[in-house]
């Protein structure tokens, strides 16, 4: 079976060599096709950080095993790691955090076992990077949460939880504040939960989740979150089991999957042969299971766990009284322990069932869903306008230009209502959101909205606008705070 391998930058080549040596000793029937991605590819002028040949190889093979890669600073290029995840629609980022005996943490010392799988949405949210300066003082980032995107990652999380006989699946969110975006994600979670009645599904607000994860981590099993919250929560979980050196990551898509460690290129220790290859090895073991090499995965994982249990360690962790191994020696110790089982947490050896990845070209995009069922009407518009003036002055100017069919409902500043009611204690910036709604909730057309904008543009710079839609009886927009 072929897999594409990118060694990466910094410590990437060193830890990749260590892991491939372990795979070689495990007699894995894998053929590696090395591809060119990373910093030096950017430096050669490829703006997405990969050569066209690399892209072609990965797209034809469907599996990429990669080392960490550096994004050149200040060149205006996007991270190749993020580009790869987004280009190939690896919509679910799965990270498994387990107590590793021999890796001391406050929890291992207290005898509290940890086995948490975080599934993070990998494409949407603020990671679209759609950001604008509305005025010189005001930056705006757009956050996309979509129904099909949420359903896709949540369904993956439930399916994975079912396969691993999970006790519980939890949705982390902030739907109490971001009622529409996180509200949609949470709604999708409970929609999918109905298809898995055997799983205990619940939700926890993300700040409370962080507190509970550090006080009672053993209560959690599978946790699914949106992209940014998932990013933060998964690093928190890495801290629970000993840090980034032990955090593997699988980026799962329907056609292409990417396996990599969570950590970066560690430039401070690159080239010294002292990096810890465990996170990349754990990512590789996850890849072997994904490809159906169950027996090989268990043999390698048991050898790793046994090695850690023996107190063998690289310089970044472990007992300071035991001399640390370098990367090559650590890999050699694991190879020497093939066939041995750890006293605690040994993995059962299941038969191999190799599954060759199927890569096929999409004929139509499955994420474009059917139109909404409810009747959709435009009932107003939010106009983001620049002004240095006080709310009453802004309101007067808005009222002067408005059309009969619109009423000015509210002015808000940084999301807080400042007109018709407000507080002198609210601090203002030079950008208001003027909300206009139709008189008597009569349906509006886009032309009405454009005409209103045209009139207001005489007095204001309009930085951005959003339509206010009704879907049947449901408002498809949020209220300003205090409205
Ligand atoms: P980093 O994860 O590379 O390093 C943070 C700290 O952890 C450093 O002190 C480093 O020595 C240590 N460390 C990391 N991995 C280690 C290992 N395997 N063994 C022993 N110690 C280890 O994070 P940093 O410094 O923020 O990023 C460096 C570069 O890596 C940046 O260019 C960044 O963009 C890139 N990066 C790439 C990622 C990827 O390819 N998926 C992920 C994160 C960062």
Short mmCIF file of C-alpha atoms and ligand atoms in Angstrom, two decimals:
data_model
loop_
_atom_site.label_atom_id
_atom_site.label_comp_id
_atom_site.label_asym_id
_atom_site.label_seq_id
_atom_site.Cartn_x
_atom_site.Cartn_y
_atom_site.Cartn_z
CA UNK A 1 0.00 0.00 0.00
CA UNK A 2 1.29 3.45 -0.94
CA UNK A 3 1.29 6.47 1.33
CA UNK A 4 2.56 9.99 0.61
CA UNK A 5 5.15 11.21 3.11
CA UNK A 6 6.31 14.79 3.67
CA UNK A 7 9.20 15.01 6.10
CA UNK A 8 8.55 18.62 7.07
CA UNK A 9 10.84 21.34 8.41
CA UNK A 10 12.87 21.80 11.61
CA UNK A 11 12.74 18.59 13.65
CA UNK A 12 10.41 17.07 10.99
CA UNK A 13 13.04 15.03 9.07
CA UNK A 14 14.57 13.71 12.33
CA UNK A 15 11.33 12.49 13.90
CA UNK A 16 10.03 11.20 10.56
CA UNK A 17 13.20 9.11 10.09
CA UNK A 18 12.77 7.69 13.61
CA UNK A 19 9.15 6.74 12.95
CA UNK A 20 9.83 5.23 9.51
CA UNK A 21 12.65 3.16 11.05
CA UNK A 22 10.15 1.81 13.60
CA UNK A 23 7.70 1.03 10.76
CA UNK A 24 10.50 -0.71 8.83
CA UNK A 25 11.33 -2.85 11.86
CA UNK A 26 7.60 -3.63 12.18
CA UNK A 27 7.71 -5.00 8.59
CA UNK A 28 4.83 -2.87 7.41
CA UNK A 29 3.86 -3.50 3.80
CA UNK A 30 3.96 0.21 3.00
CA UNK A 31 5.56 1.99 0.08
CA UNK A 32 6.47 5.63 0.72
CA UNK A 33 6.22 8.32 -1.92
CA UNK A 34 8.11 11.32 -0.60
CA UNK A 35 6.59 14.66 -1.56
CA UNK A 36 7.92 18.21 -1.43
CA UNK A 37 6.05 20.49 0.97
CA UNK A 38 7.10 23.09 3.52
CA UNK A 39 9.33 26.08 4.01
CA UNK A 40 11.92 25.39 1.35
CA UNK A 41 9.13 24.85 -1.20
CA UNK A 42 7.74 28.33 -0.32
CA UNK A 43 11.29 29.64 -0.71
CA UNK A 44 11.43 28.20 -4.23
CA UNK A 45 8.44 30.34 -5.15
CA UNK A 46 5.50 27.94 -4.72
CA UNK A 47 3.03 30.21 -2.92
CA UNK A 48 0.94 27.36 -1.42
CA UNK A 49 4.00 25.59 0.02
CA UNK A 50 3.74 22.43 -2.10
CA UNK A 51 4.91 21.49 -5.57
CA UNK A 52 2.28 20.56 -8.20
CA UNK A 53 3.80 17.04 -8.22
CA UNK A 54 3.26 16.77 -4.45
CA UNK A 55 -0.38 17.80 -4.83
CA UNK A 56 -0.89 15.28 -7.66
CA UNK A 57 0.71 12.43 -5.68
CA UNK A 58 -1.30 13.13 -2.52
CA UNK A 59 -4.54 13.43 -4.47
CA UNK A 60 -3.93 10.12 -6.22
CA UNK A 61 -2.88 8.23 -3.04
CA UNK A 62 -5.35 9.73 -0.54
CA UNK A 63 -3.12 9.44 2.55
CA UNK A 64 -0.51 11.94 3.68
CA UNK A 65 1.80 11.32 6.63
CA UNK A 66 3.51 14.59 7.39
CA UNK A 67 6.06 16.17 9.66
CA UNK A 68 5.55 19.70 11.00
CA UNK A 69 6.01 22.55 8.54
CA UNK A 70 7.05 26.13 8.98
CA UNK A 71 5.14 29.05 7.52
CA UNK A 72 7.61 31.74 6.40
CA UNK A 73 6.93 34.89 8.39
CA UNK A 74 6.08 38.21 6.77
CA UNK A 75 5.79 36.92 3.20
CA UNK A 76 1.99 37.09 3.11
CA UNK A 77 1.76 33.34 2.47
CA UNK A 78 -0.77 31.10 4.20
CA UNK A 79 0.24 28.12 6.35
CA UNK A 80 0.73 25.00 4.19
CA UNK A 81 -0.69 22.96 7.09
CA UNK A 82 -3.97 24.87 6.98
CA UNK A 83 -3.96 24.96 3.15
CA UNK A 84 -3.61 21.16 3.04
CA UNK A 85 -6.47 20.61 5.52
CA UNK A 86 -8.77 23.00 3.69
CA UNK A 87 -7.88 22.09 0.11
CA UNK A 88 -8.57 18.41 0.70
CA UNK A 89 -11.60 18.99 2.92
CA UNK A 90 -10.27 17.09 5.91
CA UNK A 91 -13.25 18.29 7.88
CA UNK A 92 -12.64 16.43 11.15
CA UNK A 93 -9.53 16.82 13.27
CA UNK A 94 -9.32 13.90 15.65
CA UNK A 95 -6.90 14.07 18.57
CA UNK A 96 -6.62 11.28 21.12
CA UNK A 97 -5.27 12.09 24.57
CA UNK A 98 -4.48 9.12 26.79
CA UNK A 99 -2.58 8.61 30.01
CA UNK A 100 0.82 7.20 29.07
CA UNK A 101 2.49 5.32 31.90
CA UNK A 102 5.99 6.67 32.34
CA UNK A 103 4.90 10.18 31.40
CA UNK A 104 4.29 11.83 34.74
CA UNK A 105 1.51 14.37 35.04
CA UNK A 106 -0.48 15.63 38.03
CA UNK A 107 -3.27 13.25 36.99
CA UNK A 108 -1.09 10.17 36.53
CA UNK A 109 0.41 10.83 39.98
CA UNK A 110 -3.10 11.13 41.45
CA UNK A 111 -4.15 7.86 39.74
CA UNK A 112 -6.77 9.60 37.55
CA UNK A 113 -6.83 7.95 34.11
CA UNK A 114 -7.39 10.10 31.03
CA UNK A 115 -8.78 8.89 27.72
CA UNK A 116 -10.31 11.79 25.84
CA UNK A 117 -10.83 12.08 22.09
CA UNK A 118 -11.35 15.61 20.83
CA UNK A 119 -12.97 16.03 17.41
CA UNK A 120 -12.50 19.54 16.12
CA UNK A 121 -14.22 20.94 13.05
CA UNK A 122 -11.35 21.67 10.70
CA UNK A 123 -12.51 23.94 7.88
CA UNK A 124 -14.94 26.61 9.03
CA UNK A 125 -15.29 29.15 11.83
CA UNK A 126 -12.88 32.09 11.95
CA UNK A 127 -10.30 29.93 10.11
CA UNK A 128 -11.77 31.15 6.84
CA UNK A 129 -9.60 34.16 7.64
CA UNK A 130 -12.21 36.52 6.20
CA UNK A 131 -11.19 39.70 7.96
CA UNK A 132 -11.50 43.36 7.14
CA UNK A 133 -10.64 46.68 8.70
CA UNK A 134 -13.99 48.47 8.59
CA UNK A 135 -12.42 51.71 9.75
CA UNK A 136 -8.88 52.47 10.93
CA UNK A 137 -10.04 51.54 14.43
CA UNK A 138 -12.36 48.61 13.79
CA UNK A 139 -11.50 45.13 12.54
CA UNK A 140 -14.19 42.60 11.67
CA UNK A 141 -13.76 38.84 11.29
CA UNK A 142 -16.48 36.71 9.76
CA UNK A 143 -17.22 33.39 11.34
CA UNK A 144 -18.77 30.75 9.12
CA UNK A 145 -20.62 27.88 10.73
CA UNK A 146 -22.61 25.92 8.18
CA UNK A 147 -25.26 23.25 8.61
CA UNK A 148 -23.70 20.74 6.15
CA UNK A 149 -20.19 21.38 7.53
CA UNK A 150 -21.38 20.91 11.11
CA UNK A 151 -23.41 17.79 10.29
CA UNK A 152 -20.41 16.26 8.52
CA UNK A 153 -17.99 16.61 11.45
CA UNK A 154 -20.59 15.79 14.12
CA UNK A 155 -21.68 12.65 12.27
CA UNK A 156 -18.02 11.58 12.05
CA UNK A 157 -17.66 12.13 15.83
CA UNK A 158 -20.75 10.03 16.63
CA UNK A 159 -19.72 7.27 14.24
CA UNK A 160 -16.23 7.18 15.78
CA UNK A 161 -17.71 7.23 19.32
CA UNK A 162 -19.95 4.28 18.44
CA UNK A 163 -17.00 2.29 17.03
CA UNK A 164 -14.91 2.88 20.16
CA UNK A 165 -17.84 2.03 22.47
CA UNK A 166 -17.67 5.48 24.04
CA UNK A 167 -19.60 6.14 27.24
CA UNK A 168 -20.39 9.72 26.45
CA UNK A 169 -20.20 12.28 23.66
CA UNK A 170 -20.16 15.97 24.59
CA UNK A 171 -20.61 19.06 22.46
CA UNK A 172 -18.51 22.03 23.64
CA UNK A 173 -19.91 25.40 22.51
CA UNK A 174 -20.70 29.00 23.37
CA UNK A 175 -24.30 29.02 22.12
CA UNK A 176 -25.39 31.15 25.08
CA UNK A 177 -23.50 34.06 23.48
CA UNK A 178 -23.17 33.14 19.80
CA UNK A 179 -26.76 32.02 19.56
CA UNK A 180 -26.88 31.77 15.78
CA UNK A 181 -23.47 30.30 14.89
CA UNK A 182 -22.78 28.06 17.88
CA UNK A 183 -26.56 27.65 18.19
CA UNK A 184 -26.58 26.04 14.73
CA UNK A 185 -23.68 23.72 15.63
CA UNK A 186 -25.47 22.65 18.82
CA UNK A 187 -28.74 22.12 16.97
CA UNK A 188 -26.92 19.87 14.46
CA UNK A 189 -25.34 17.95 17.38
CA UNK A 190 -28.72 17.03 18.89
CA UNK A 191 -30.14 16.31 15.43
CA UNK A 192 -27.42 13.70 14.81
CA UNK A 193 -27.64 12.44 18.43
CA UNK A 194 -31.14 11.09 17.68
CA UNK A 195 -29.55 8.58 15.27
CA UNK A 196 -27.33 7.22 18.09
CA UNK A 197 -29.69 6.52 21.03
CA UNK A 198 -27.14 4.16 22.64
CA UNK A 199 -24.70 7.06 23.23
CA UNK A 200 -25.12 9.49 26.12
CA UNK A 201 -25.02 12.85 24.32
CA UNK A 202 -24.82 16.12 26.22
CA UNK A 203 -23.41 19.63 25.87
CA UNK A 204 -21.25 21.88 28.03
CA UNK A 205 -20.47 25.57 27.54
CA UNK A 206 -16.83 25.76 26.50
CA UNK A 207 -15.52 27.79 29.45
CA UNK A 208 -17.19 25.40 31.90
CA UNK A 209 -15.82 22.52 29.79
CA UNK A 210 -12.25 23.82 30.24
CA UNK A 211 -12.74 24.03 33.99
CA UNK A 212 -14.23 20.53 34.16
CA UNK A 213 -11.51 19.08 31.92
CA UNK A 214 -8.81 20.20 34.33
CA UNK A 215 -10.71 19.20 37.47
CA UNK A 216 -12.46 15.99 36.38
CA UNK A 217 -10.95 14.87 33.07
CA UNK A 218 -11.99 11.26 33.65
CA UNK A 219 -15.65 12.27 33.18
CA UNK A 220 -15.12 12.95 29.48
CA UNK A 221 -14.85 10.56 26.60
CA UNK A 222 -15.50 12.11 23.15
CA UNK A 223 -15.77 15.89 22.84
CA UNK A 224 -16.78 17.63 19.59
CA UNK A 225 -16.29 21.35 19.01
CA UNK A 226 -16.12 24.07 16.40
CA UNK A 227 -12.71 24.94 14.94
CA UNK A 228 -11.26 27.67 17.20
CA UNK A 229 -12.71 26.35 20.46
CA UNK A 230 -11.57 22.85 19.43
CA UNK A 231 -8.06 24.13 18.78
CA UNK A 232 -7.81 25.61 22.28
CA UNK A 233 -9.50 22.70 24.08
CA UNK A 234 -7.30 20.14 22.33
CA UNK A 235 -4.10 21.89 23.44
CA UNK A 236 -5.54 22.01 26.96
CA UNK A 237 -6.07 18.23 26.74
CA UNK A 238 -2.49 17.79 25.46
CA UNK A 239 -1.39 19.48 28.69
CA UNK A 240 -3.38 16.94 30.71
CA UNK A 241 -1.39 14.00 29.33
CA UNK A 242 2.10 15.50 29.32
CA UNK A 243 2.26 18.18 26.64
CA UNK A 244 2.54 18.53 22.88
CA UNK A 245 5.21 15.83 22.64
CA UNK A 246 2.41 13.28 23.19
CA UNK A 247 -0.38 14.77 21.07
CA UNK A 248 -1.18 13.00 17.79
CA UNK A 249 -3.60 14.32 15.21
CA UNK A 250 -5.58 12.87 12.32
CA UNK A 251 -7.23 15.14 9.76
CA UNK A 252 -10.06 13.09 8.35
CA UNK A 253 -11.82 13.71 5.04
CA UNK A 254 -13.97 11.49 2.86
CA UNK A 255 -11.24 11.17 0.22
CA UNK A 256 -7.93 12.35 1.69
CA UNK A 257 -6.66 12.02 5.28
CA UNK A 258 -3.61 13.69 6.79
CA UNK A 259 -1.80 12.30 9.84
CA UNK A 260 0.59 14.57 11.74
CA UNK A 261 1.76 15.52 15.24
CA UNK A 262 0.10 18.52 16.88
CA UNK A 263 3.41 20.23 17.65
CA UNK A 264 5.39 22.45 15.30
CA UNK A 265 8.89 22.39 13.86
CA UNK A 266 10.60 23.18 17.22
CA UNK A 267 13.32 25.35 15.59
CA UNK A 268 15.05 25.71 18.98
CA UNK A 269 16.07 22.03 18.98
CA UNK A 270 16.13 21.26 15.24
CA UNK A 271 19.18 19.43 13.87
CA UNK A 272 20.29 18.19 17.30
CA UNK A 273 18.67 14.73 17.14
CA UNK A 274 17.04 15.27 20.54
CA UNK A 275 13.36 15.74 19.57
CA UNK A 276 10.70 13.44 20.95
CA UNK A 277 9.16 11.39 18.11
CA UNK A 278 6.25 10.05 20.24
CA UNK A 279 3.53 12.39 18.92
CA UNK A 280 4.43 11.62 15.30
CA UNK A 281 4.64 7.91 16.13
CA UNK A 282 1.19 8.00 17.77
CA UNK A 283 -0.11 9.81 14.65
CA UNK A 284 1.48 7.09 12.53
CA UNK A 285 -0.14 4.39 14.68
CA UNK A 286 -3.53 6.09 14.16
CA UNK A 287 -2.80 6.04 10.42
CA UNK A 288 -2.01 2.31 10.54
CA UNK A 289 -5.36 1.64 12.26
CA UNK A 290 -7.10 3.85 9.69
CA UNK A 291 -5.52 1.70 6.96
CA UNK A 292 -6.57 -1.49 8.73
CA UNK A 293 -3.10 -2.58 9.94
CA UNK A 294 -4.52 -3.38 13.38
CA UNK A 295 -1.99 -6.03 14.40
CA UNK A 296 1.02 -3.91 13.38
CA UNK A 297 -0.47 -0.86 15.13
CA UNK A 298 -0.97 -2.80 18.39
CA UNK A 299 2.54 -4.28 18.24
CA UNK A 300 4.17 -0.86 17.76
CA UNK A 301 1.94 0.88 20.32
CA UNK A 302 2.60 -1.82 22.94
CA UNK A 303 6.35 -1.49 22.31
CA UNK A 304 6.08 2.29 22.74
CA UNK A 305 4.01 1.98 25.94
CA UNK A 306 6.41 -0.63 27.33
CA UNK A 307 9.38 1.64 26.53
CA UNK A 308 7.74 4.61 28.29
CA UNK A 309 6.85 2.40 31.25
CA UNK A 310 10.54 1.45 31.56
CA UNK A 311 11.30 5.14 32.17
CA UNK A 312 13.10 5.51 28.82
CA UNK A 313 12.67 9.08 27.64
CA UNK A 314 13.92 11.91 25.46
CA UNK A 315 15.14 15.14 27.04
CA UNK A 316 11.76 16.93 27.09
CA UNK A 317 10.06 14.63 29.65
CA UNK A 318 10.56 11.88 32.16
CA UNK A 319 12.67 11.23 35.23
CA UNK A 320 15.70 13.57 35.33
CA UNK A 321 17.62 10.90 37.28
CA UNK A 322 17.56 8.61 34.24
CA UNK A 323 19.79 9.77 31.36
CA UNK A 324 17.71 10.82 28.39
CA UNK A 325 17.98 9.18 24.97
CA UNK A 326 18.38 11.04 21.73
CA UNK A 327 15.80 10.62 18.95
CA UNK A 328 17.62 7.73 17.25
CA UNK A 329 18.28 5.89 20.52
CA UNK A 330 14.67 6.34 21.66
CA UNK A 331 13.43 4.81 18.37
CA UNK A 332 15.94 1.97 18.72
CA UNK A 333 14.68 1.28 22.27
CA UNK A 334 11.12 0.98 20.94
CA UNK A 335 12.27 -1.41 18.19
CA UNK A 336 14.12 -3.50 20.80
CA UNK A 337 10.86 -3.79 22.76
CA UNK A 338 8.80 -5.21 19.89
CA UNK A 339 6.78 -8.17 21.18
CA UNK A 340 6.65 -6.83 24.76
CA UNK A 341 3.48 -5.62 26.44
CA UNK A 342 3.13 -2.82 28.98
CA UNK A 343 1.83 -3.74 32.45
CA UNK A 344 -0.91 -1.16 32.08
CA UNK A 345 -3.01 -0.19 29.06
CA UNK A 346 -1.76 -2.93 26.68
CA UNK A 347 -3.52 -2.78 23.31
CA UNK A 348 -5.32 -5.90 22.09
CA UNK A 349 -3.91 -7.36 18.91
CA UNK A 350 -6.71 -7.46 16.35
CA UNK A 351 -6.26 -9.07 12.93
CA UNK A 352 -5.11 -6.87 10.05
CA UNK A 353 -7.82 -5.84 7.60
CA UNK A 354 -6.04 -3.55 5.13
CA UNK A 355 -8.30 -1.00 3.44
CA UNK A 356 -6.86 0.72 0.38
CA UNK A 357 -7.99 4.36 0.39
CA UNK A 358 -10.41 5.11 -2.41
CA UNK A 359 -9.82 8.42 -4.07
CA UNK A 360 -12.34 9.51 -6.66
CA UNK A 361 -13.11 12.83 -8.22
CA UNK A 362 -16.22 14.55 -6.92
CA UNK A 363 -18.85 14.87 -9.59
CA UNK A 364 -20.98 17.23 -7.60
CA UNK A 365 -20.36 18.96 -4.33
CA UNK A 366 -22.23 17.04 -1.63
CA UNK A 367 -22.28 20.02 0.72
CA UNK A 368 -24.61 22.14 -1.35
CA UNK A 369 -27.89 21.34 0.34
CA UNK A 370 -31.44 21.88 -0.82
CA UNK A 371 -33.10 25.23 -0.28
CA UNK A 372 -34.68 26.01 3.06
CA UNK A 373 -38.25 24.83 3.41
CA UNK A 374 -39.63 27.98 5.05
CA UNK A 375 -40.69 31.05 3.12
CA UNK A 376 -37.82 33.54 3.11
CA UNK A 377 -38.40 37.30 3.21
CA UNK A 378 -36.09 40.30 3.57
CA UNK A 379 -37.36 42.47 6.42
CA UNK A 380 -34.48 44.87 6.91
CA UNK A 381 -30.78 45.56 6.69
CA UNK A 382 -27.84 46.20 9.01
CA UNK A 383 -25.61 48.93 7.62
CA UNK A 384 -22.13 49.17 9.14
CA UNK A 385 -21.27 52.84 8.89
CA UNK A 386 -18.23 54.87 9.81
CA UNK A 387 -18.83 57.93 11.99
CA UNK A 388 -16.98 59.92 14.63
CA UNK A 389 -20.22 61.55 15.78
CA UNK A 390 -22.44 60.92 18.79
CA UNK A 391 -25.37 58.46 18.45
CA UNK A 392 -28.10 61.11 18.33
CA UNK A 393 -26.33 62.91 15.46
CA UNK A 394 -25.84 59.65 13.56
CA UNK A 395 -29.51 58.78 14.11
CA UNK A 396 -30.66 62.20 12.83
CA UNK A 397 -28.65 61.79 9.64
CA UNK A 398 -29.96 58.25 9.14
CA UNK A 399 -33.54 59.41 9.64
CA UNK A 400 -33.02 62.28 7.19
CA UNK A 401 -32.13 59.89 4.38
CA UNK A 402 -34.33 56.91 5.11
CA UNK A 403 -37.13 55.79 2.77
CA UNK A 404 -40.80 55.58 3.89
CA UNK A 405 -40.74 51.81 3.76
CA UNK A 406 -37.90 51.61 6.36
CA UNK A 407 -37.75 52.52 10.01
CA UNK A 408 -34.48 53.01 11.90
CA UNK A 409 -34.81 50.55 14.78
CA UNK A 410 -31.53 50.78 16.59
CA UNK A 411 -27.96 51.98 16.45
CA UNK A 412 -25.38 49.80 18.07
CA UNK A 413 -21.68 50.24 18.64
CA UNK A 414 -19.49 47.14 19.18
CA UNK A 415 -22.75 45.17 19.45
CA UNK A 416 -24.26 47.30 22.24
CA UNK A 417 -27.36 49.41 21.62
CA UNK A 418 -26.63 53.15 21.89
CA UNK A 419 -29.81 54.57 20.30
CA UNK A 420 -32.78 55.07 20.84
CA UNK A 421 -31.77 54.07 24.37
CA UNK A 422 -28.29 53.65 25.69
CA UNK A 423 -25.97 54.59 28.46
CA UNK A 424 -23.42 57.39 28.67
CA UNK A 425 -21.10 54.78 30.13
CA UNK A 426 -20.91 52.84 26.86
CA UNK A 427 -17.57 53.50 25.17
CA UNK A 428 -17.88 54.28 21.47
CA UNK A 429 -15.65 53.50 18.50
CA UNK A 430 -15.95 55.12 15.07
CA UNK A 431 -18.22 52.49 13.58
CA UNK A 432 -21.95 51.99 14.12
CA UNK A 433 -24.38 49.36 13.02
CA UNK A 434 -27.58 51.05 11.89
CA UNK A 435 -30.44 48.57 11.81
CA UNK A 436 -33.30 49.40 9.46
CA UNK A 437 -36.42 47.27 9.41
CA UNK A 438 -39.40 47.41 7.06
CA UNK A 439 -42.46 49.33 8.23
CA UNK A 440 -45.18 46.85 9.26
CA UNK A 441 -42.84 43.91 8.53
CA UNK A 442 -43.68 44.25 4.83
CA UNK A 443 -41.34 42.22 2.63
CA UNK A 444 -38.54 44.22 1.03
CA UNK A 445 -36.55 43.70 -2.14
CA UNK A 446 -32.79 43.93 -2.58
CA UNK A 447 -33.40 47.01 -4.74
CA UNK A 448 -35.08 48.72 -1.75
CA UNK A 449 -32.00 48.00 0.34
CA UNK A 450 -29.62 49.26 -2.35
CA UNK A 451 -31.67 52.47 -2.67
CA UNK A 452 -31.41 53.02 1.10
CA UNK A 453 -27.65 52.48 0.95
CA UNK A 454 -27.37 54.90 -1.99
CA UNK A 455 -29.12 57.60 0.05
CA UNK A 456 -27.14 57.06 3.23
CA UNK A 457 -23.89 57.06 1.29
CA UNK A 458 -24.39 60.84 0.88
CA UNK A 459 -23.53 61.30 4.56
CA UNK A 460 -21.65 58.15 5.59
CA UNK A 461 -19.09 55.66 4.41
CA UNK A 462 -20.93 52.34 4.48
CA UNK A 463 -18.27 49.74 5.30
CA UNK A 464 -20.42 46.63 5.09
CA UNK A 465 -24.01 45.47 5.12
CA UNK A 466 -26.06 42.39 6.00
CA UNK A 467 -29.63 41.60 4.99
CA UNK A 468 -32.12 40.79 7.75
CA UNK A 469 -34.03 37.69 6.67
CA UNK A 470 -37.10 35.99 8.12
CA UNK A 471 -37.55 32.27 7.54
CA UNK A 472 -41.25 31.79 8.16
CA UNK A 473 -41.70 33.05 11.72
CA UNK A 474 -38.01 32.71 12.58
CA UNK A 475 -35.56 35.64 12.65
CA UNK A 476 -32.36 34.65 10.81
CA UNK A 477 -30.37 37.33 12.66
CA UNK A 478 -29.47 38.25 16.21
CA UNK A 479 -30.66 41.21 18.26
CA UNK A 480 -28.22 43.88 19.36
CA UNK A 481 -27.38 43.72 23.08
CA UNK A 482 -29.95 45.88 24.86
CA UNK A 483 -32.38 45.85 21.89
P1 LIG B 1 6.51 24.16 18.47
O1 LIG B 1 5.49 23.11 18.75
O2 LIG B 1 7.39 23.93 17.30
O3 LIG B 1 7.46 24.35 19.75
C1 LIG B 1 6.98 24.71 21.04
C2 LIG B 1 7.94 24.18 22.11
O4 LIG B 1 7.78 22.75 22.23
C3 LIG B 1 9.42 24.39 21.77
O5 LIG B 1 10.12 24.66 22.97
C4 LIG B 1 9.88 23.06 21.21
O6 LIG B 1 11.25 22.78 21.41
C5 LIG B 1 8.99 22.07 21.97
N1 LIG B 1 8.69 20.88 21.17
C6 LIG B 1 7.79 20.79 20.15
N2 LIG B 1 7.80 19.57 19.64
C7 LIG B 1 8.70 18.86 20.32
C8 LIG B 1 9.17 17.51 20.25
N3 LIG B 1 8.68 16.64 19.35
N4 LIG B 1 10.14 17.12 21.10
C9 LIG B 1 10.63 17.96 22.03
N5 LIG B 1 10.24 19.24 22.16
C10 LIG B 1 9.29 19.69 21.31
O7 LIG B 1 5.73 25.56 18.34
P2 LIG B 1 6.21 26.97 17.78
O8 LIG B 1 7.59 27.27 18.26
O9 LIG B 1 5.11 27.89 18.12
O10 LIG B 1 6.22 26.84 16.20
C11 LIG B 1 7.40 26.64 15.41
C12 LIG B 1 6.99 26.52 13.95
O11 LIG B 1 6.17 25.36 13.75
C13 LIG B 1 6.21 27.71 13.39
O12 LIG B 1 6.71 28.01 12.10
C14 LIG B 1 4.81 27.20 13.27
O13 LIG B 1 4.10 27.83 12.23
C15 LIG B 1 5.03 25.72 12.96
N6 LIG B 1 3.92 24.86 13.36
C16 LIG B 1 3.59 23.86 12.50
C17 LIG B 1 2.58 22.97 12.83
C18 LIG B 1 2.26 21.86 11.87
O14 LIG B 1 3.03 21.60 10.96
N7 LIG B 1 1.14 21.18 12.02
C19 LIG B 1 1.83 23.08 14.08
C20 LIG B 1 2.31 24.14 14.96
C21 LIG B 1 3.31 25.00 14.59
#
